[in-house]
Coordinates of C-alpha atoms in Angstrom, one line a residue:
Chain A
M1 CA 107.9 -75.0 26.1
A2 CA 106.9 -71.6 24.6
R3 CA 103.2 -71.3 24.3
Y4 CA 102.5 -67.8 23.3
C5 CA 103.3 -65.3 20.5
F6 CA 102.4 -61.7 19.6
G7 CA 101.0 -60.4 16.3
I8 CA 101.5 -56.7 15.7
D9 CA 100.0 -54.8 12.8
V10 CA 101.4 -51.3 12.4
G11 CA 99.1 -48.8 10.6
G12 CA 99.4 -45.1 9.9
T13 CA 97.1 -44.2 12.8
T14 CA 96.8 -47.2 15.1
I15 CA 98.9 -50.2 16.0
K16 CA 96.8 -53.4 16.4
C17 CA 98.2 -55.9 18.8
G18 CA 97.3 -59.5 19.5
L19 CA 98.4 -62.1 22.1
F20 CA 98.0 -65.6 20.7
R21 CA 98.5 -69.1 21.9
T22 CA 100.7 -71.1 19.7
D23 CA 97.7 -73.3 18.7
G24 CA 96.3 -70.2 17.0
E25 CA 93.8 -69.0 19.6
V26 CA 93.7 -65.3 20.2
L27 CA 93.7 -64.5 23.9
D28 CA 93.8 -60.7 23.8
K29 CA 93.5 -57.9 21.3
W30 CA 94.2 -54.2 21.8
E31 CA 95.3 -51.1 20.0
I32 CA 97.7 -48.3 20.7
R33 CA 98.1 -45.0 18.8
T34 CA 100.8 -44.8 16.1
R35 CA 103.1 -41.9 17.0
T36 CA 104.5 -40.7 13.7
E37 CA 106.1 -37.6 15.1
E38 CA 109.9 -37.2 14.9
D39 CA 110.2 -39.6 12.0
G40 CA 108.2 -42.2 13.7
R41 CA 111.0 -42.8 16.2
Y42 CA 108.6 -43.8 19.0
I43 CA 106.8 -46.5 17.1
L44 CA 109.0 -49.5 17.8
P45 CA 109.7 -48.4 21.5
D46 CA 105.9 -48.1 21.9
V47 CA 105.4 -51.6 20.5
A48 CA 108.0 -53.0 22.8
E49 CA 106.5 -51.3 25.8
T50 CA 103.0 -52.6 25.1
I51 CA 104.3 -56.2 24.6
L52 CA 106.4 -56.2 27.8
A53 CA 103.5 -54.7 29.7
K54 CA 101.2 -57.4 28.4
I55 CA 103.7 -60.1 29.4
T56 CA 103.7 -58.6 32.9
E57 CA 99.9 -58.2 33.0
K58 CA 99.3 -61.8 32.0
N59 CA 102.0 -63.2 34.4
L60 CA 103.9 -64.7 31.5
D61 CA 107.6 -65.4 31.4
K62 CA 109.6 -64.3 28.3
T63 CA 110.6 -68.0 27.8
D64 CA 106.8 -68.7 27.3
V65 CA 106.9 -66.4 24.2
V66 CA 108.0 -67.9 20.8
G67 CA 108.3 -64.4 19.4
V68 CA 106.8 -61.3 17.9
G69 CA 105.6 -61.0 14.3
I70 CA 105.1 -57.5 13.0
G71 CA 103.5 -56.2 9.8
V72 CA 104.5 -52.7 8.5
P73 CA 103.1 -50.6 5.7
G74 CA 106.1 -50.7 3.4
P75 CA 108.6 -53.0 1.7
V76 CA 110.4 -55.4 4.0
N77 CA 113.3 -57.5 2.9
E78 CA 114.2 -61.0 4.1
A79 CA 116.3 -59.6 6.9
G80 CA 113.5 -57.6 8.3
E81 CA 114.8 -54.2 7.1
V82 CA 112.5 -51.5 5.8
P83 CA 114.1 -49.0 3.4
E84 CA 111.3 -46.6 3.8
A85 CA 107.7 -46.5 5.1
V86 CA 106.1 -43.2 4.2
N87 CA 102.9 -43.6 6.2
L88 CA 105.0 -44.1 9.4
H89 CA 107.4 -41.2 8.4
W90 CA 110.2 -43.8 8.4
G91 CA 113.4 -43.8 6.5
Y92 CA 115.5 -46.9 6.8
V93 CA 114.6 -49.0 9.9
N94 CA 115.9 -52.4 10.8
V95 CA 112.7 -53.6 12.4
V96 CA 113.8 -57.1 13.4
K97 CA 117.0 -55.9 15.0
E98 CA 115.5 -52.8 16.7
L99 CA 112.4 -54.5 18.1
G100 CA 114.5 -57.6 19.0
D101 CA 116.9 -55.5 21.0
L102 CA 114.0 -53.6 22.7
T103 CA 112.1 -56.7 23.7
G104 CA 114.7 -59.4 24.0
L105 CA 112.3 -61.6 21.9
T106 CA 112.7 -63.2 18.5
V107 CA 111.1 -60.9 15.9
K108 CA 110.0 -61.4 12.3
A109 CA 108.7 -58.6 10.1
G110 CA 106.8 -58.5 6.8
N111 CA 104.9 -56.1 4.6
D112 CA 101.4 -55.5 6.0
A113 CA 99.5 -56.7 3.0
N114 CA 101.6 -59.9 2.7
V115 CA 101.2 -60.5 6.4
A116 CA 97.4 -60.1 6.2
A117 CA 97.4 -62.6 3.4
L118 CA 99.2 -65.1 5.6
G119 CA 96.6 -64.4 8.3
E120 CA 93.7 -65.2 5.9
L121 CA 95.5 -68.4 4.9
W122 CA 96.0 -69.5 8.5
Q123 CA 92.5 -68.8 9.9
G124 CA 90.5 -66.9 7.3
G125 CA 89.2 -67.3 3.7
G126 CA 92.2 -69.4 2.7
T127 CA 92.1 -71.9 5.5
G128 CA 93.1 -75.4 4.3
Y129 CA 95.2 -74.1 1.4
Q130 CA 98.9 -73.6 1.0
D131 CA 99.0 -71.6 -2.3
M132 CA 97.0 -68.4 -2.4
I133 CA 96.6 -65.1 -4.1
M134 CA 95.0 -62.5 -1.8
V135 CA 93.7 -59.2 -3.2
T136 CA 92.7 -56.5 -0.8
L137 CA 90.3 -53.9 -2.2
G138 CA 90.5 -50.8 -0.1
T139 CA 91.4 -47.2 -0.8
G140 CA 94.1 -48.9 -2.9
V141 CA 94.5 -52.4 -4.1
G142 CA 96.9 -54.5 -2.1
G143 CA 97.8 -58.1 -2.3
G144 CA 99.8 -61.0 -1.1
I145 CA 101.1 -64.1 -2.7
I146 CA 101.5 -67.2 -0.5
L147 CA 103.2 -70.3 -1.9
G148 CA 103.8 -73.4 0.1
G149 CA 102.4 -71.6 3.2
K150 CA 105.1 -68.8 2.9
I151 CA 104.9 -65.2 1.9
V152 CA 106.5 -64.3 -1.5
A153 CA 108.3 -61.1 -0.5
G154 CA 110.1 -60.5 -3.7
A155 CA 113.5 -59.1 -4.6
H156 CA 112.4 -55.5 -4.0
G157 CA 109.8 -56.2 -1.4
A158 CA 107.2 -55.9 -4.2
G159 CA 105.9 -59.4 -4.3
G160 CA 102.1 -59.3 -4.3
E161 CA 102.0 -55.6 -5.3
I162 CA 99.2 -56.6 -7.7
G163 CA 97.4 -53.3 -7.4
H164 CA 100.1 -51.9 -9.7
A165 CA 99.7 -54.4 -12.4
H166 CA 99.3 -52.5 -15.7
V167 CA 95.9 -53.3 -17.0
D168 CA 94.8 -50.4 -19.2
D169 CA 96.6 -48.4 -21.9
T170 CA 94.1 -45.6 -22.1
M171 CA 94.1 -44.2 -18.6
E172 CA 95.1 -40.5 -18.6
E173 CA 95.1 -39.9 -14.8
A174 CA 98.2 -41.1 -12.9
C175 CA 98.2 -43.8 -10.2
N176 CA 99.7 -43.0 -6.8
C177 CA 102.8 -44.9 -8.0
G178 CA 103.2 -42.5 -11.0
N179 CA 102.3 -45.0 -13.6
H180 CA 99.1 -45.0 -15.7
G181 CA 96.5 -47.8 -16.0
C182 CA 97.3 -49.7 -12.8
L183 CA 94.7 -52.2 -11.6
E184 CA 94.3 -50.1 -8.4
Q185 CA 92.8 -47.3 -10.6
F186 CA 89.8 -49.4 -11.5
A187 CA 89.3 -52.0 -8.8
S188 CA 89.9 -50.1 -5.5
A189 CA 87.1 -48.4 -3.7
T190 CA 88.3 -45.2 -5.2
G191 CA 88.6 -46.8 -8.7
I192 CA 85.0 -48.2 -8.5
A193 CA 83.7 -44.8 -7.5
N194 CA 85.5 -43.2 -10.4
L195 CA 84.1 -45.8 -12.8
A196 CA 80.6 -44.9 -11.5
K197 CA 81.1 -41.2 -11.8
K198 CA 82.3 -41.5 -15.4
L199 CA 79.4 -43.7 -16.4
L200 CA 76.9 -41.4 -14.7
E201 CA 78.3 -38.4 -16.6
S202 CA 78.4 -40.1 -20.0
S203 CA 75.0 -41.8 -19.7
G204 CA 71.5 -40.5 -19.4
T205 CA 70.1 -43.6 -17.9
P206 CA 68.3 -43.1 -14.6
S207 CA 70.1 -44.5 -11.5
V208 CA 69.6 -44.5 -7.8
M209 CA 73.2 -43.5 -7.6
R210 CA 72.4 -40.1 -9.0
G211 CA 70.9 -39.0 -5.7
H212 CA 74.3 -39.4 -3.9
K213 CA 76.7 -36.6 -3.3
N214 CA 79.6 -38.8 -2.5
I215 CA 79.5 -41.9 -4.5
S216 CA 81.5 -44.8 -3.0
A217 CA 82.0 -48.4 -3.8
K218 CA 79.4 -49.1 -1.2
T219 CA 76.9 -46.8 -3.0
V220 CA 77.6 -48.8 -6.2
F221 CA 77.2 -52.3 -4.7
D222 CA 74.1 -51.2 -2.6
A223 CA 72.6 -50.1 -5.9
V224 CA 73.6 -53.3 -7.6
K225 CA 71.6 -55.2 -4.9
E226 CA 68.6 -53.1 -5.8
G227 CA 69.0 -54.1 -9.5
D228 CA 70.1 -50.6 -10.6
A229 CA 71.1 -51.0 -14.3
L230 CA 73.9 -48.4 -14.3
A231 CA 75.4 -49.8 -11.0
I232 CA 75.4 -53.2 -12.6
Q233 CA 77.3 -51.9 -15.5
V234 CA 79.9 -50.4 -13.1
A235 CA 80.2 -53.7 -11.3
E236 CA 80.7 -55.5 -14.7
Q237 CA 83.4 -53.1 -15.6
F238 CA 85.1 -53.6 -12.3
G239 CA 84.8 -57.4 -12.6
E240 CA 86.3 -57.4 -16.1
Y241 CA 89.4 -55.5 -14.9
L242 CA 89.8 -57.6 -11.7
G243 CA 88.9 -61.0 -13.2
K244 CA 91.1 -60.6 -16.2
A245 CA 94.0 -59.4 -14.0
L246 CA 93.6 -62.4 -11.7
A247 CA 93.5 -64.7 -14.7
V248 CA 97.0 -63.3 -15.7
F249 CA 98.3 -63.7 -12.1
S250 CA 97.1 -67.3 -12.1
V251 CA 99.3 -68.4 -15.0
V252 CA 102.2 -67.1 -13.1
V253 CA 101.8 -68.8 -9.7
D254 CA 98.7 -71.0 -10.3
P255 CA 97.2 -70.8 -6.8
Q256 CA 94.7 -73.2 -5.2
V257 CA 92.6 -70.3 -4.0
I258 CA 92.0 -66.6 -4.6
V259 CA 90.8 -64.7 -1.6
I260 CA 89.3 -61.2 -1.9
G261 CA 89.3 -58.9 1.1
G262 CA 89.3 -55.2 2.0
G263 CA 86.5 -52.8 2.6
V264 CA 85.0 -53.4 -0.9
S265 CA 84.6 -57.1 -0.1
N266 CA 82.0 -56.1 2.6
A267 CA 79.6 -56.1 -0.4
G268 CA 79.5 -59.9 0.1
P269 CA 79.3 -62.8 -2.2
I270 CA 77.7 -60.6 -5.0
L271 CA 81.2 -59.2 -5.5
L272 CA 82.5 -62.6 -6.6
D273 CA 79.7 -62.9 -9.1
Y274 CA 81.2 -60.1 -11.1
V275 CA 84.8 -61.3 -10.8
V276 CA 84.7 -65.0 -11.3
G277 CA 83.1 -65.0 -14.7
P278 CA 85.8 -62.8 -16.4
F279 CA 88.4 -64.8 -14.5
R280 CA 87.2 -68.2 -15.9
R281 CA 86.8 -66.8 -19.4
N282 CA 90.4 -65.5 -19.6
T283 CA 92.5 -67.9 -17.6
F284 CA 94.4 -70.9 -18.9
P285 CA 91.9 -73.7 -19.1
P286 CA 93.5 -76.0 -16.5
C287 CA 93.2 -73.1 -13.9
R288 CA 89.5 -72.5 -14.5
D289 CA 88.4 -74.4 -11.3
T290 CA 90.6 -72.2 -9.0
E291 CA 88.6 -71.6 -5.8
F292 CA 87.4 -68.1 -4.9
A293 CA 86.7 -67.0 -1.3
L294 CA 86.0 -63.8 0.6
A295 CA 88.3 -62.8 3.4
K296 CA 87.0 -63.6 6.9
L297 CA 89.3 -61.8 9.4
G298 CA 88.6 -58.2 8.3
N299 CA 91.0 -55.8 10.1
D300 CA 92.3 -58.6 12.3
A301 CA 94.0 -60.4 9.4
G302 CA 97.2 -58.4 10.1
I303 CA 97.7 -59.5 13.7
Y304 CA 96.8 -63.2 12.8
G305 CA 99.4 -63.2 9.9
A306 CA 102.0 -61.5 12.0
A307 CA 101.6 -64.1 14.8
K308 CA 101.8 -66.9 12.2
M309 CA 105.1 -65.6 10.9
V310 CA 106.8 -66.7 14.2
L311 CA 105.1 -70.0 14.5
Chain B
M1 CA 129.2 -90.8 -1.4
A2 CA 127.1 -90.5 -4.5
R3 CA 128.9 -88.4 -7.1
Y4 CA 126.7 -88.6 -10.2
C5 CA 123.2 -87.8 -11.4
F6 CA 121.3 -88.0 -14.6
G7 CA 119.3 -85.2 -16.3
I8 CA 116.7 -86.4 -18.8
D9 CA 114.6 -84.1 -21.1
V10 CA 111.8 -85.8 -22.9
G11 CA 110.6 -84.1 -26.0
G12 CA 108.0 -85.2 -28.6
T13 CA 110.7 -86.5 -31.0
T14 CA 113.9 -87.0 -29.1
I15 CA 114.9 -87.6 -25.5
K16 CA 118.0 -85.7 -24.4
C17 CA 120.1 -87.3 -21.7
G18 CA 123.0 -86.0 -19.6
L19 CA 125.3 -87.6 -17.0
F20 CA 126.5 -85.0 -14.5
R21 CA 128.9 -84.9 -11.6
T22 CA 127.1 -83.6 -8.5
D23 CA 129.4 -80.5 -8.7
G24 CA 127.5 -79.6 -11.9
E25 CA 129.9 -80.7 -14.6
V26 CA 128.4 -82.5 -17.5
L27 CA 130.3 -85.7 -18.3
D28 CA 128.3 -87.0 -21.2
K29 CA 125.4 -86.0 -23.4
W30 CA 123.4 -88.1 -25.8
E31 CA 120.0 -88.5 -27.4
I32 CA 117.6 -91.3 -28.0
R33 CA 114.4 -91.3 -30.1
T34 CA 111.0 -90.8 -28.4
R35 CA 108.9 -93.7 -29.3
T36 CA 105.3 -92.3 -29.0
E37 CA 103.6 -95.4 -30.5
E38 CA 101.2 -97.5 -28.4
D39 CA 100.4 -94.5 -26.1
G40 CA 104.1 -93.8 -25.5
R41 CA 104.4 -97.0 -23.4
Y42 CA 108.1 -97.5 -24.4
I43 CA 109.2 -94.0 -23.4
L44 CA 110.1 -94.6 -19.7
P45 CA 111.5 -98.1 -20.3
D46 CA 113.7 -96.6 -23.0
V47 CA 114.9 -94.0 -20.6
A48 CA 115.6 -96.6 -17.9
E49 CA 117.5 -98.7 -20.4
T50 CA 119.7 -95.9 -21.6
I51 CA 120.5 -94.8 -18.0
L52 CA 121.4 -98.4 -16.9
A53 CA 123.5 -98.9 -20.0
K54 CA 125.4 -95.7 -19.2
I55 CA 126.0 -96.8 -15.7
T56 CA 127.5 -100.0 -17.0
E57 CA 129.5 -98.2 -19.8
K58 CA 131.0 -95.8 -17.3
N59 CA 131.7 -98.5 -14.7
L60 CA 129.6 -96.8 -12.1
D61 CA 127.8 -98.3 -9.2
K62 CA 124.1 -97.4 -8.6
T63 CA 125.2 -96.2 -5.2
D64 CA 127.3 -93.6 -6.9
V65 CA 124.2 -92.1 -8.5
V66 CA 122.1 -89.5 -6.5
G67 CA 119.2 -89.9 -8.8
V68 CA 117.5 -89.1 -12.0
G69 CA 115.7 -85.8 -12.8
I70 CA 113.3 -85.9 -15.8
G71 CA 111.4 -83.1 -17.5
V72 CA 108.3 -83.9 -19.5
P73 CA 106.1 -81.8 -21.9
G74 CA 103.0 -81.6 -19.7
P75 CA 101.8 -80.7 -16.3
V76 CA 103.5 -82.6 -13.4
N77 CA 102.3 -82.5 -9.8
E78 CA 104.3 -82.5 -6.6
A79 CA 104.2 -86.3 -6.5
G80 CA 105.6 -86.6 -10.0
E81 CA 102.4 -87.7 -11.7
V82 CA 101.4 -86.5 -15.2
P83 CA 97.6 -86.4 -15.8
E84 CA 98.2 -86.1 -19.6
A85 CA 101.0 -85.3 -22.0
V86 CA 99.6 -85.0 -25.5
N87 CA 103.0 -84.8 -27.3
L88 CA 104.0 -88.1 -25.8
H89 CA 100.6 -89.7 -26.5
W90 CA 100.3 -90.2 -22.7
G91 CA 97.3 -90.3 -20.5
Y92 CA 97.9 -90.6 -16.8
V93 CA 101.5 -91.7 -16.0
N94 CA 103.2 -91.8 -12.6
V95 CA 106.6 -90.9 -13.9
V96 CA 108.4 -90.9 -10.5
K97 CA 107.1 -94.3 -9.5
E98 CA 107.4 -96.0 -12.9
L99 CA 110.9 -94.8 -13.7
G100 CA 112.0 -95.4 -10.1
D101 CA 110.8 -99.0 -10.3
L102 CA 112.5 -99.5 -13.6
T103 CA 115.9 -98.1 -12.6
G104 CA 116.0 -98.6 -8.8
L105 CA 117.1 -95.0 -8.6
T106 CA 115.5 -91.9 -6.9
V107 CA 113.5 -90.0 -9.5
K108 CA 112.2 -86.4 -9.6
A109 CA 110.0 -85.1 -12.4
G110 CA 108.9 -81.7 -13.5
N111 CA 107.3 -79.9 -16.4
D112 CA 109.9 -79.4 -19.2
A113 CA 109.7 -75.6 -19.3
N114 CA 110.0 -75.3 -15.5
V115 CA 112.9 -77.7 -15.5
A116 CA 114.6 -75.7 -18.3
A117 CA 114.2 -72.6 -16.2
L118 CA 115.9 -74.3 -13.2
G119 CA 118.7 -75.2 -15.6
E120 CA 119.2 -71.6 -16.6
L121 CA 119.2 -70.6 -13.0
W122 CA 121.8 -73.2 -12.1
Q123 CA 124.3 -72.8 -14.9
G124 CA 122.8 -70.4 -17.5
G125 CA 121.4 -66.8 -17.8
G126 CA 120.2 -66.8 -14.2
T127 CA 123.3 -68.0 -12.5
G128 CA 123.8 -66.3 -9.1
Y129 CA 120.1 -65.6 -8.6
Q130 CA 117.4 -67.4 -6.6
D131 CA 114.3 -65.7 -7.9
M132 CA 113.7 -65.7 -11.6
I133 CA 111.1 -65.5 -14.3
M134 CA 112.1 -67.4 -17.4
V135 CA 110.3 -66.9 -20.7
T136 CA 111.0 -69.2 -23.6
L137 CA 110.1 -67.8 -27.0
G138 CA 109.8 -70.7 -29.4
T139 CA 106.9 -72.0 -31.5
G140 CA 104.9 -71.1 -28.4
V141 CA 105.7 -69.1 -25.3
G142 CA 106.7 -71.2 -22.3
G143 CA 108.0 -70.1 -19.0
G144 CA 109.1 -71.1 -15.6
I145 CA 109.0 -69.3 -12.2
I146 CA 111.8 -70.1 -9.8
L147 CA 111.5 -68.7 -6.2
G148 CA 114.1 -69.4 -3.6
G149 CA 115.8 -71.7 -6.1
K150 CA 112.7 -73.9 -6.4
I151 CA 110.3 -74.4 -9.2
V152 CA 106.8 -73.0 -8.7
A153 CA 104.8 -75.9 -10.1
G154 CA 101.3 -74.6 -9.3
A155 CA 98.1 -76.1 -8.1
H156 CA 97.2 -77.4 -11.6
G157 CA 100.8 -77.7 -12.8
A158 CA 100.2 -74.4 -14.6
G159 CA 102.8 -72.3 -12.7
G160 CA 104.9 -70.4 -15.2
E161 CA 102.4 -70.9 -18.1
I162 CA 102.9 -67.3 -18.9
G163 CA 102.4 -67.8 -22.6
H164 CA 98.7 -68.0 -21.8
A165 CA 98.5 -64.7 -20.0
H166 CA 95.6 -62.7 -21.5
V167 CA 97.2 -59.6 -23.0
D168 CA 94.8 -58.5 -25.8
D169 CA 91.0 -58.0 -26.0
T170 CA 90.8 -57.6 -29.8
M171 CA 92.4 -60.9 -31.0
E172 CA 90.0 -62.8 -33.2
E173 CA 92.0 -65.9 -33.9
A174 CA 92.1 -68.5 -31.1
C175 CA 95.2 -69.6 -29.3
N176 CA 96.1 -73.3 -29.1
C177 CA 94.6 -73.2 -25.6
G178 CA 91.2 -72.1 -27.0
N179 CA 91.4 -68.6 -25.5
H180 CA 91.8 -65.4 -27.4
G181 CA 94.5 -62.8 -26.9
C182 CA 97.2 -64.9 -25.1
L183 CA 100.8 -63.6 -24.9
E184 CA 101.9 -66.5 -27.1
Q185 CA 99.8 -65.2 -30.0
F186 CA 102.1 -62.1 -30.2
A187 CA 105.4 -63.0 -28.6
S188 CA 106.2 -66.5 -29.9
A189 CA 108.1 -67.1 -33.1
T190 CA 104.7 -67.7 -34.8
G191 CA 103.2 -64.6 -33.2
I192 CA 106.1 -62.4 -34.3
A193 CA 105.7 -63.8 -37.9
N194 CA 102.0 -63.0 -37.8
L195 CA 102.6 -59.5 -36.5
A196 CA 105.0 -59.0 -39.5
K197 CA 102.5 -60.4 -42.0
K198 CA 99.7 -58.2 -40.8
L199 CA 101.9 -55.1 -40.9
L200 CA 103.2 -55.9 -44.4
E201 CA 99.6 -56.3 -45.6
S202 CA 98.3 -53.1 -44.1
S203 CA 101.3 -50.9 -44.9
G204 CA 102.8 -49.8 -48.3
T205 CA 106.2 -49.1 -46.8
P206 CA 109.0 -50.9 -48.5
S207 CA 110.7 -53.6 -46.5
V208 CA 113.4 -56.2 -47.1
M209 CA 110.9 -58.7 -45.5
R210 CA 108.7 -58.4 -48.6
G211 CA 111.1 -60.6 -50.6
H212 CA 110.6 -63.6 -48.2
K213 CA 108.1 -66.3 -48.9
N214 CA 108.1 -67.7 -45.4
I215 CA 108.5 -64.9 -43.0
S216 CA 109.8 -66.1 -39.6
A217 CA 110.9 -64.4 -36.4
K218 CA 114.4 -64.7 -37.7
T219 CA 113.5 -62.8 -40.9
V220 CA 112.1 -60.0 -38.7
F221 CA 115.1 -59.7 -36.4
D222 CA 117.6 -60.0 -39.3
A223 CA 115.7 -57.2 -41.0
V224 CA 115.8 -55.2 -37.7
K225 CA 119.6 -55.5 -37.7
E226 CA 119.6 -54.1 -41.2
G227 CA 117.6 -51.1 -40.0
D228 CA 114.4 -52.0 -41.8
A229 CA 111.7 -49.6 -40.7
L230 CA 108.8 -52.1 -40.9
A231 CA 110.7 -54.8 -39.1
I232 CA 111.6 -52.3 -36.4
Q233 CA 107.8 -51.6 -36.0
V234 CA 107.2 -55.3 -35.6
A235 CA 109.9 -55.6 -33.0
E236 CA 108.4 -52.7 -31.2
Q237 CA 104.9 -54.3 -31.2
F238 CA 106.4 -57.5 -29.9
G239 CA 108.4 -55.7 -27.2
E240 CA 105.3 -53.8 -26.0
Y241 CA 103.4 -57.0 -25.6
L242 CA 106.2 -58.9 -23.9
G243 CA 107.5 -56.0 -21.8
K244 CA 104.1 -55.1 -20.5
A245 CA 103.3 -58.7 -19.7
L246 CA 106.6 -59.1 -17.8
A247 CA 105.8 -55.9 -15.9
V248 CA 102.6 -57.5 -14.7
F249 CA 104.3 -60.8 -13.8
S250 CA 106.9 -58.8 -11.8
V251 CA 104.3 -57.3 -9.4
V252 CA 103.2 -60.8 -8.6
V253 CA 106.5 -62.5 -7.8
D254 CA 109.1 -59.6 -8.0
P255 CA 112.0 -61.6 -9.3
Q256 CA 115.7 -60.7 -9.2
V257 CA 116.2 -61.5 -12.9
I258 CA 114.1 -62.2 -16.0
V259 CA 115.8 -64.6 -18.4
I260 CA 114.7 -64.8 -22.1
G261 CA 115.4 -68.0 -24.0
G262 CA 114.0 -70.1 -26.9
G263 CA 114.7 -69.9 -30.6
V264 CA 113.6 -66.3 -30.9
S265 CA 116.3 -65.3 -28.4
N266 CA 119.0 -66.3 -30.9
A267 CA 118.4 -62.8 -32.2
G268 CA 120.8 -61.8 -29.4
P269 CA 120.9 -58.7 -27.2
I270 CA 119.0 -56.6 -29.7
L271 CA 115.9 -58.6 -28.5
L272 CA 116.2 -57.2 -25.0
D273 CA 116.4 -53.6 -26.4
Y274 CA 112.8 -53.9 -27.5
V275 CA 111.5 -55.6 -24.3
V276 CA 113.3 -53.8 -21.5
G277 CA 111.9 -50.3 -22.3
P278 CA 108.2 -51.3 -22.2
F279 CA 109.0 -53.3 -19.0
R280 CA 110.5 -50.4 -17.2
R281 CA 107.8 -48.0 -18.3
N282 CA 105.0 -50.2 -17.0
T283 CA 106.3 -52.0 -14.0
F284 CA 105.9 -50.9 -10.3
P285 CA 108.7 -48.3 -9.8
P286 CA 110.6 -50.4 -7.2
C287 CA 110.9 -53.2 -9.7
R288 CA 112.4 -51.0 -12.5
D289 CA 116.0 -52.2 -12.0
T290 CA 115.1 -55.9 -12.3
E291 CA 117.9 -57.6 -14.3
F292 CA 117.4 -59.0 -17.8
A293 CA 119.5 -61.7 -19.3
L294 CA 119.5 -64.0 -22.3
A295 CA 119.4 -67.8 -21.7
K296 CA 122.8 -69.5 -22.2
L297 CA 122.2 -73.2 -22.3
G298 CA 120.0 -73.4 -25.4
N299 CA 118.5 -76.9 -25.9
D300 CA 120.6 -78.3 -23.0
A301 CA 118.7 -76.2 -20.4
G302 CA 116.3 -79.2 -19.8
I303 CA 119.0 -81.7 -19.0
Y304 CA 120.8 -79.3 -16.7
G305 CA 117.6 -78.4 -14.8
A306 CA 116.5 -82.0 -14.6
A307 CA 119.9 -83.0 -13.0
K308 CA 119.6 -80.0 -10.6
M309 CA 116.2 -81.3 -9.4
V310 CA 117.9 -84.3 -7.7
L311 CA 120.8 -82.4 -6.2

């Protein structure tokens, strides 16, 4: 009986790898470099090589391995095909077929944010639930929708692309997607820093943030913890945008739990204080008791979720 | 082999019933009155009686019947329990158990709007698709989310309650749900009439709508078809609210198709003209080619979807 599986999380600079027991325990974690040169043609062969080397190193047999799950930074359809992944310099790649051929193992592929959400459901902030919205607050805002324990990939691979929910009609700057007023422009690390800069410029109120040359989301939430009035205003603005948006998402899929992760979530439970209030005030009354949790797996969520895909 | 099933759609005044062949053909349709007196205690016995009478009338055997699907106007959990359905004067009712005991048949229950969405997916505007958002523009705004051919019921039975998406921060009047600024307040028949009344009051522009004592959504779209400038403005406001909201819902579940039904959709294809533009301008670029369709089954969507639940 197969007792092992691999979880692979392909990023623009490193590929995170994990060897798991099928009961969920991680036995080994390691990283290799992402070689994006020559249209990223070495990425999947490098993944195959490191997997096969690990099988040899651990004295496993291929029949001991259930399969390989892999998350990639781009849209992935049901068949495991990626039309394009700009960060990997990929055009069309059939990940499932190519990595399957290279390894002789069963492969499943998913979008990295969706896969990370599945990881958090399995062994992180969403443990014990089946229906979850995960929002990842990093440089951008990513997300993943899990219903009945399964990723909602979407007809265009855009399921859970909640960072691009339109939330503001007045935003003049364009989002990376080309639209104006996306949630990502207000609730990402970059978005929070921009809210802070705008407020510092328009207000004369003293603030510990004024001493910083490069204001980041961390600057803001550190200042919030010191009781800085302007930083608290920024956190409130951020919380209004994110809490209201989550309230809208909740009347669509009505999850059991909303999990917040990404670099910004390192601010800790204080982050939830600013999001949960606006959520509860704006969501459909029966959804008001929806649970909130912080993500727990950090950068490992991707390898956990990838492994879970093949179990 | 069982060759028949029943689809039942319980409304506040009438109960619509359908006898279907398992290949999807409807063989008979009829209605009975909804007896809401005495906390609606007669409703399920009446449903059972009419089903059993139909089985006798058609010379069927119970073993010929796959089961009974039933849609009710309230939240329904996975087990087929309804905590409360105000329009039926119900408190807690275990629909699946009670109707199963009364008929001796397999029963599945769902929320009426979700069930109607499933009907439209099966034999209406969403035929050929598996992933759909349905929005029903009636007195209120209802909806249903279908993913992989299955209803998204939600943790609180609030999946697809898209009429209560918060879309406006300035609305002073309260929605029926108690919140302010729900989509229903702008995109329902009532909401469209209110948009028209406000615009007629605030504007001096001549309009054919000024002659009407009771302005309805039909008044507005009839006037739009005559080229009435003020009515067109109302339709544009409605389309902005609904199109933008659908753009947000689409980055959550990324459906293949969005189906618009309910009384307002009797306006015909011109309705889509006002909704699709704002949708495409505000959704995540990969979702721009999401299909739109009008519902086709009208008031029969509920019995079709109810029947489909047991197939």
